[in-house]
Coordinates of C-alpha atoms and ligand atoms in Angstrom, one line a residue:
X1 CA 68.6 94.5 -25.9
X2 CA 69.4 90.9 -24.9
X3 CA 73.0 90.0 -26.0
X4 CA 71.8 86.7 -27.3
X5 CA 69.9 88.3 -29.9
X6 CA 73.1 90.1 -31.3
X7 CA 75.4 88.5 -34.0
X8 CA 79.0 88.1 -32.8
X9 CA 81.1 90.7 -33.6
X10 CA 83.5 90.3 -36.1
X11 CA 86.6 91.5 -36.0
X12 CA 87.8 91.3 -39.2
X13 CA 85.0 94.1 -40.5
X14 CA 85.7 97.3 -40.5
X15 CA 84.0 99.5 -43.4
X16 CA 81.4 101.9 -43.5
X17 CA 80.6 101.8 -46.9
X18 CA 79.6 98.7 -49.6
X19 CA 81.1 100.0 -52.7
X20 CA 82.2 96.7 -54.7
X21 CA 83.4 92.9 -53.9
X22 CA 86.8 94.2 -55.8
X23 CA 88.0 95.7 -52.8
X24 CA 87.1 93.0 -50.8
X25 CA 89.2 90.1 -49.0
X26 CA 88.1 86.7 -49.1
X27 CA 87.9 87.1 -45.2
X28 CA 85.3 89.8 -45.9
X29 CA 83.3 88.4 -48.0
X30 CA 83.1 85.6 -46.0
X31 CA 82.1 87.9 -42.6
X32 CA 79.2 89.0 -44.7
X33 CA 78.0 85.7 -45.9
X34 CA 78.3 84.2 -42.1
X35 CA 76.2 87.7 -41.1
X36 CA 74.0 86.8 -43.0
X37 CA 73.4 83.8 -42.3
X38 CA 72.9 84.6 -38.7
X39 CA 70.7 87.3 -39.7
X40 CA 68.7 84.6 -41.1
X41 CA 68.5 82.5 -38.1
X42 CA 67.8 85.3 -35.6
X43 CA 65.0 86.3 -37.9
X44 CA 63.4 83.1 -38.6
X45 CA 64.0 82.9 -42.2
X46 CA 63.8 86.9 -42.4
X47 CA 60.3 87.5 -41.3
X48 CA 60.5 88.4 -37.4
X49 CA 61.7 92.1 -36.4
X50 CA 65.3 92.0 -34.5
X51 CA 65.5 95.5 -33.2
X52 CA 69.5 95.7 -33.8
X53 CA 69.5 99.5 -35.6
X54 CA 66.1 100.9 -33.7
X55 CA 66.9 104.8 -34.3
X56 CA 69.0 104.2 -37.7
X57 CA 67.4 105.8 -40.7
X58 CA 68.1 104.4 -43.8
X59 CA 67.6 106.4 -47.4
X60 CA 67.1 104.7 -50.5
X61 CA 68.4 106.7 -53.2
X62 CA 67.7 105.0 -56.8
X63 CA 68.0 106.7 -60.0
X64 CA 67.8 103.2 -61.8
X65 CA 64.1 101.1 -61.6
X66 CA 64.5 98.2 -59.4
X67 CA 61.5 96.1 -57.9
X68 CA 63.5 93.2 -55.8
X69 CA 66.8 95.1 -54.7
X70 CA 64.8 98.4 -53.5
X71 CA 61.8 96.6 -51.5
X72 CA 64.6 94.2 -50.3
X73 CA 67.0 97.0 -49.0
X74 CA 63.4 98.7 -46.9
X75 CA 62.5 95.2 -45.8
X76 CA 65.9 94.7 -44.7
X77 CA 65.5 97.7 -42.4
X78 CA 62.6 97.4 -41.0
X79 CA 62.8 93.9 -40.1
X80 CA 66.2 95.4 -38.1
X81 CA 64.1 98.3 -36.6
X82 CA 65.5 101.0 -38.5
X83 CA 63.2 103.7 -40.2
X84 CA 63.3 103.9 -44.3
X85 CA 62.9 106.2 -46.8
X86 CA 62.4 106.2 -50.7
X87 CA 63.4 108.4 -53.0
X88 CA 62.9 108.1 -57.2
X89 CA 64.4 110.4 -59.2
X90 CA 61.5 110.7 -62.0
X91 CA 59.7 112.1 -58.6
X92 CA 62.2 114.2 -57.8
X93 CA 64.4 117.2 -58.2
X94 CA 66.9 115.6 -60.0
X95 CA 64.1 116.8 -62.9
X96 CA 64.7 120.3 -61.8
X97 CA 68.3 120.0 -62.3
X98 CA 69.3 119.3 -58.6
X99 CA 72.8 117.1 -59.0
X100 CA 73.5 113.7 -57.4
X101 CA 75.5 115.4 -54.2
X102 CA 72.9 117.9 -53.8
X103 CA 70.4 115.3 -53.6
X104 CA 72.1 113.2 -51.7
X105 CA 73.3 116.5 -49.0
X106 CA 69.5 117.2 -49.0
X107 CA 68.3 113.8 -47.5
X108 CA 71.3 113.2 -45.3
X109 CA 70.4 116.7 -43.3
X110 CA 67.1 115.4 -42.9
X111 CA 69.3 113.1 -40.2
X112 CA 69.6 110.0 -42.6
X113 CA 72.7 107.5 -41.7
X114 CA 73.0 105.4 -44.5
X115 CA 72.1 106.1 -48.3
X116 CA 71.3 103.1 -50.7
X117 CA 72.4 104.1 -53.9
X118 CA 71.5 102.9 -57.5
X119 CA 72.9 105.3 -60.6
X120 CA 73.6 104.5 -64.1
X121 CA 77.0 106.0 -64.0
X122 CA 79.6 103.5 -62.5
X123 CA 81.4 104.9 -59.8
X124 CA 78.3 107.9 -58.4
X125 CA 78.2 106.0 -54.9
X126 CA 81.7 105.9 -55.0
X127 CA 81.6 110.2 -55.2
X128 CA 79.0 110.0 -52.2
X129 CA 81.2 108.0 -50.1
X130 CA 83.9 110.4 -50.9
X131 CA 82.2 113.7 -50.1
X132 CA 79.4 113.0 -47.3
X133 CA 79.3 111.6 -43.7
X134 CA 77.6 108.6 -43.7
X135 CA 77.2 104.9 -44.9
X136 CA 76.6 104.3 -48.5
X137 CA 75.7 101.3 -49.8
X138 CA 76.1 100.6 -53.6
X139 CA 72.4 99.3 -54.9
X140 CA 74.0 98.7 -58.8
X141 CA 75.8 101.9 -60.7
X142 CA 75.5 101.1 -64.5
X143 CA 77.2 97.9 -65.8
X144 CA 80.1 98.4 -62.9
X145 CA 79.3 96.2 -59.7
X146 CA 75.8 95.3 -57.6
X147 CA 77.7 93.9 -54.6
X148 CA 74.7 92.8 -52.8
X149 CA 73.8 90.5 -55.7
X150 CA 76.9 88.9 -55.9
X151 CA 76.5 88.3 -52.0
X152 CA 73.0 86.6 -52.0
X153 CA 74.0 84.8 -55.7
X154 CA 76.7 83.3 -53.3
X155 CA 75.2 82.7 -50.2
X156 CA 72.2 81.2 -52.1
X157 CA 75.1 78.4 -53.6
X158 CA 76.8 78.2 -50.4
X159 CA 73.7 76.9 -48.9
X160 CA 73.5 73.8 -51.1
X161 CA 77.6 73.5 -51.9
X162 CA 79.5 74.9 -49.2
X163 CA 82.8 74.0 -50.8
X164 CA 83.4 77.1 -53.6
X165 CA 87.0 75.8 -54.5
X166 CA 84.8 72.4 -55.8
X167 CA 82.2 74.5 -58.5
X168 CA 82.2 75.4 -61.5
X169 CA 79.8 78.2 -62.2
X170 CA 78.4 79.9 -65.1
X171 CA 77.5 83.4 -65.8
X172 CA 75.4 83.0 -69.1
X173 CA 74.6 86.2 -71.2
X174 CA 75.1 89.7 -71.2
X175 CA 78.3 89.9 -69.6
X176 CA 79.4 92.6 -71.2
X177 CA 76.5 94.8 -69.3
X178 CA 75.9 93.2 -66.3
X179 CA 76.8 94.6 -62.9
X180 CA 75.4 91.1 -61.6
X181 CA 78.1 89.4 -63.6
X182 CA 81.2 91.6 -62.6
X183 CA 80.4 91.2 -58.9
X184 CA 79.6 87.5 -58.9
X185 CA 83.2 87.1 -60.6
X186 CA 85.3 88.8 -57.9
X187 CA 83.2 87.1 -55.4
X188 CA 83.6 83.8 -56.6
X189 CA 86.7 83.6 -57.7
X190 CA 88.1 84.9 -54.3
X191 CA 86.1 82.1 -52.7
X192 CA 87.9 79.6 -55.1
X193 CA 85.5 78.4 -57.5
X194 CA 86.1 78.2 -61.4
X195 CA 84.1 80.5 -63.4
X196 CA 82.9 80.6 -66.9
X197 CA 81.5 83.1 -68.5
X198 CA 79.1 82.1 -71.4
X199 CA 77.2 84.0 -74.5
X200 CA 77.6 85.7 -77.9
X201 CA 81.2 86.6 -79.0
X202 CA 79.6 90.4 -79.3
X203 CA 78.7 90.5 -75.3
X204 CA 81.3 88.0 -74.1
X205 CA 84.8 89.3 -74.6
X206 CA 88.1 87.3 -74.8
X207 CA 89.7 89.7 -71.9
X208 CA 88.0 88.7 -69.1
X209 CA 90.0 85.3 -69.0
X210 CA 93.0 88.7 -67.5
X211 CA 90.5 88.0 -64.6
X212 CA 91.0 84.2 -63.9
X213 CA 87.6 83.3 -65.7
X214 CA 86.9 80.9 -68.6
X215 CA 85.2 82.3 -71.8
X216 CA 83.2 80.7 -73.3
X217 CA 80.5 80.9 -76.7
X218 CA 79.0 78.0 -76.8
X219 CA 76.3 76.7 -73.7
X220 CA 76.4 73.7 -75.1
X221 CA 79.8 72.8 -75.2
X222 CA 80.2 73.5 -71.3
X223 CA 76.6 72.8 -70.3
X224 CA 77.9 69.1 -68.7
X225 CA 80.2 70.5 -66.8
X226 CA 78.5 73.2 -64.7
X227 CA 77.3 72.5 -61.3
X228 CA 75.6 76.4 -60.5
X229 CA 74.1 78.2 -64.0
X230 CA 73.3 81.8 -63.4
X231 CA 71.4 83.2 -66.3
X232 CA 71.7 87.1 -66.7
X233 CA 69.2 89.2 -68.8
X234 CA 70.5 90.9 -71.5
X235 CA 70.7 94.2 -70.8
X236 CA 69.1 95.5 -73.8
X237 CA 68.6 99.5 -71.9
X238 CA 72.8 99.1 -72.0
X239 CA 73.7 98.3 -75.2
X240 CA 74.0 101.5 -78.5
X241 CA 73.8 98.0 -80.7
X242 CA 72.4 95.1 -81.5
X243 CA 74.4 92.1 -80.0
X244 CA 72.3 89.4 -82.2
X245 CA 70.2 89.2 -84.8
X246 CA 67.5 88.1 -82.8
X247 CA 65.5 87.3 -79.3
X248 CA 64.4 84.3 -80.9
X249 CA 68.8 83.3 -82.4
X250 CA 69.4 84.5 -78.6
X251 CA 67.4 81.9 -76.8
X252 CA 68.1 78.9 -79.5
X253 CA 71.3 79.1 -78.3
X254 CA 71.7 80.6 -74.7
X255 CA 67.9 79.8 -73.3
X256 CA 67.8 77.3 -70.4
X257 CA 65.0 74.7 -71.4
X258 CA 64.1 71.2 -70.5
X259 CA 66.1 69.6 -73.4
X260 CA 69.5 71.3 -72.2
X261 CA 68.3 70.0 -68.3
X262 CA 68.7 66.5 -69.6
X263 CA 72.2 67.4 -70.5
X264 CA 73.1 69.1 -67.4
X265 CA 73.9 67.4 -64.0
X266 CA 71.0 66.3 -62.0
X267 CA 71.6 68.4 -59.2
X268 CA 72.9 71.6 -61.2
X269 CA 71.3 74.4 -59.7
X270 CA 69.3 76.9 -61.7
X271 CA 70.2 80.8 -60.5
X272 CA 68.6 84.1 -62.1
X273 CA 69.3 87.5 -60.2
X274 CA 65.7 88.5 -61.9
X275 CA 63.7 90.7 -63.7
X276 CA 63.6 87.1 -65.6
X277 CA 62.4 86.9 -69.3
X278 CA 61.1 84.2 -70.0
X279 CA 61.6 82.6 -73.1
X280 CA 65.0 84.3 -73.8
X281 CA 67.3 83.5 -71.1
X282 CA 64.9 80.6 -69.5
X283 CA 62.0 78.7 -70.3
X284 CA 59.3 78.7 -67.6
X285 CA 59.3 75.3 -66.9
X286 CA 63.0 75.7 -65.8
X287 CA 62.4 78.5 -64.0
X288 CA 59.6 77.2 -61.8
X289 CA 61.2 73.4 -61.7
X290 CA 62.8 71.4 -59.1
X291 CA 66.5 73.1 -59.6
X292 CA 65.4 76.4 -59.6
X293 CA 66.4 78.4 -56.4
X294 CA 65.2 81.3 -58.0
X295 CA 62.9 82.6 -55.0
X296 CA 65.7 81.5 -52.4
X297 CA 68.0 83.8 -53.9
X298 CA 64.9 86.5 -53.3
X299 CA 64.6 85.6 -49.7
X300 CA 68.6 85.9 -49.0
X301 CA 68.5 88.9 -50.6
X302 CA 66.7 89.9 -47.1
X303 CA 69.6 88.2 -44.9
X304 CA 72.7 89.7 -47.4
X305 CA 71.1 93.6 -46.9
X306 CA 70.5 93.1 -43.2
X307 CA 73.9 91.9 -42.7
X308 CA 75.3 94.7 -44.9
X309 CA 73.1 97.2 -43.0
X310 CA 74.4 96.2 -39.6
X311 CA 78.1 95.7 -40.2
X312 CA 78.2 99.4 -42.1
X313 CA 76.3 101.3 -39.6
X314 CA 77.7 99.4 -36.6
X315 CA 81.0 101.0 -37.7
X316 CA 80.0 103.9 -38.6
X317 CA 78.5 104.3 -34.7
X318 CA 81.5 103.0 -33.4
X319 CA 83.6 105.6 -35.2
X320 CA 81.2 108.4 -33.4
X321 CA 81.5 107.4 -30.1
Ligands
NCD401 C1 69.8 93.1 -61.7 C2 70.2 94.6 -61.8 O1 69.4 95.5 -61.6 O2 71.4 94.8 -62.2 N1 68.6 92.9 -61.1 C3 68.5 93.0 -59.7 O3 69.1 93.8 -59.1 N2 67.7 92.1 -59.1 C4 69.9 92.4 -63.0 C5 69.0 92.9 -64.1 O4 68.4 93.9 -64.1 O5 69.0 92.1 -65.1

């Protein structure tokens, strides 16, 4: 293949597996946003085919729904040459009683080399990574991390504020359920920016200022300060209670809409990691107007995956040589 086609190598990389941004360095995380970034480039905004892992199979193994994260992982690898396969466990075995390792042994022997993994329990692609010989990539387990999410919430900021140690940015709702919310707050807090986390008393918890964040119940109150908003759905398959008395309380108080614009900063950027309600967590014309990078965040899904993709299984080749 023609060397100018290949990222540089970085150094600094040297793991097979995507478990969490937890575990990661600063320098890491940074290695995968500049990947992907040139992922971006070499594929012209991620729709030409770079043949960088022609003869890498790639398994998606989700036990969770997912439209967005699933088709973006198989886009990722085809657009990188690899082959992809699906696998959803209402289809499946799993409803036979097979277990998670089984499963997983089952596909790997058909000569898979990385699994993409999505399960409600935190920590199952942790267990793969433990007990089978191949990359895993963690696609979301339960309310623990989605590290890919946090990657493309970040590089979608980065592109319009490169600077994370001048943000602040808020996570707004269900923080108390959302993977999205845990892995955007190692992420950008060891890129330096200040983080608040925003919503009900019942979802938002006092503890998390242990983790360097600012808690926060009232959008209102911190609205004028904010320069990235990312609005997380609550996660009402999560929760054994009822957080609020209402949808309609919810969004009086949390929902993103034209009046609270006004109040905002004029170039505050608008973030969702989607399914998006709208109505609850954001009002349509908020979602679909002029601060909304809603859809970019879709598109770098594409360049964070392929980056991930390449750096894991690069090593992973490397280590069988
Ligand atoms: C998120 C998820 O599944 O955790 N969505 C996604 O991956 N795009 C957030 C959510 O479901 O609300």
């Amino acid at each position: 293949m023609d060397e100018s086609l290949q990222p540089a190598w970085p150094a600094g990389w040297t793991r097979r597996h995507l478990l969490d941004l937890e575990s990661l360095s600063r320098e890491e995380i940074e290695i995968l946003l500049d990947t992907a970034l040139q992922m971006k480039k070499l594929t012209q905004g991620c729709r030409a085919k770079v043949p960088l892992l022609s003869g890498v199979t790639t398994a998606n193994l989700f036990f969770e729904n997912s439209t967005r994260t699933r088709l973006s992982f198989s886009l990722a690898a085809r657009r990188l040459g690899a082959d992809t396969v699906d696998f959803t466990a209402s289809t499946s075995s799993v409803s036979k009683g097979e277990s998670l390792l089984d499963t997983a042994k089952t596909i790997l022997a058909m000569q898979v080399d990385s699994l993409i993994v999505r399960h409600r329990a935190p920590g199952a692609p942790y267990i793969l990574a433990d007990n089978l010989d191949c990359c895993v990539i963690n696609a979301g387990d339960g309310p623990h991390e989605h590290p890919t999410q946090g990657l493309l919430d970040m590089l979608t900021i980065r592109e319009h504020r490169p600077r994370f140690e001048d943000l602040t940015v808020a996570l707004v709702g269900d923080i108390a359920h959302s993977r999205t919310a845990r892995s955007n707050i190692w992420g950008l807090k060891k890129l330096g920016a200040h983080v608040i986390v925003c919503g009900p008393a019942t979802l938002v918890s006092r503890q998390w200022e242990k983790f360097g964040v600012e808690v926060a119940h009232r959008l209102d109150d911190i609205l004028p300060r904010c320069d990235v908003l990312n609005l997380l759905r609550i996660q009402f398959e999560r929760q054994y209670t009822r957080p609020f008395p209402s949808v309609h309380e919810y969004a009086l108080l949390y929902a993103m809409n034209r009046q609270r614009m006004e109040r905002a900063k004029s170039d505050i950027l608008i973030m969702a990691p989607g399914p998006i309600n709208r109505g609850v967590e954001i009002t349509p014309d908020v979602a679909d107007g002029p601060q909304s990078v809603i859809l970019d965040q879709v598109t770098n899904g594409l360049a964070v995956r392929m980056a991930v993709l390449w750096l894991t299984c690069r090593v992973a080749q490397q280590a069988a040589v």
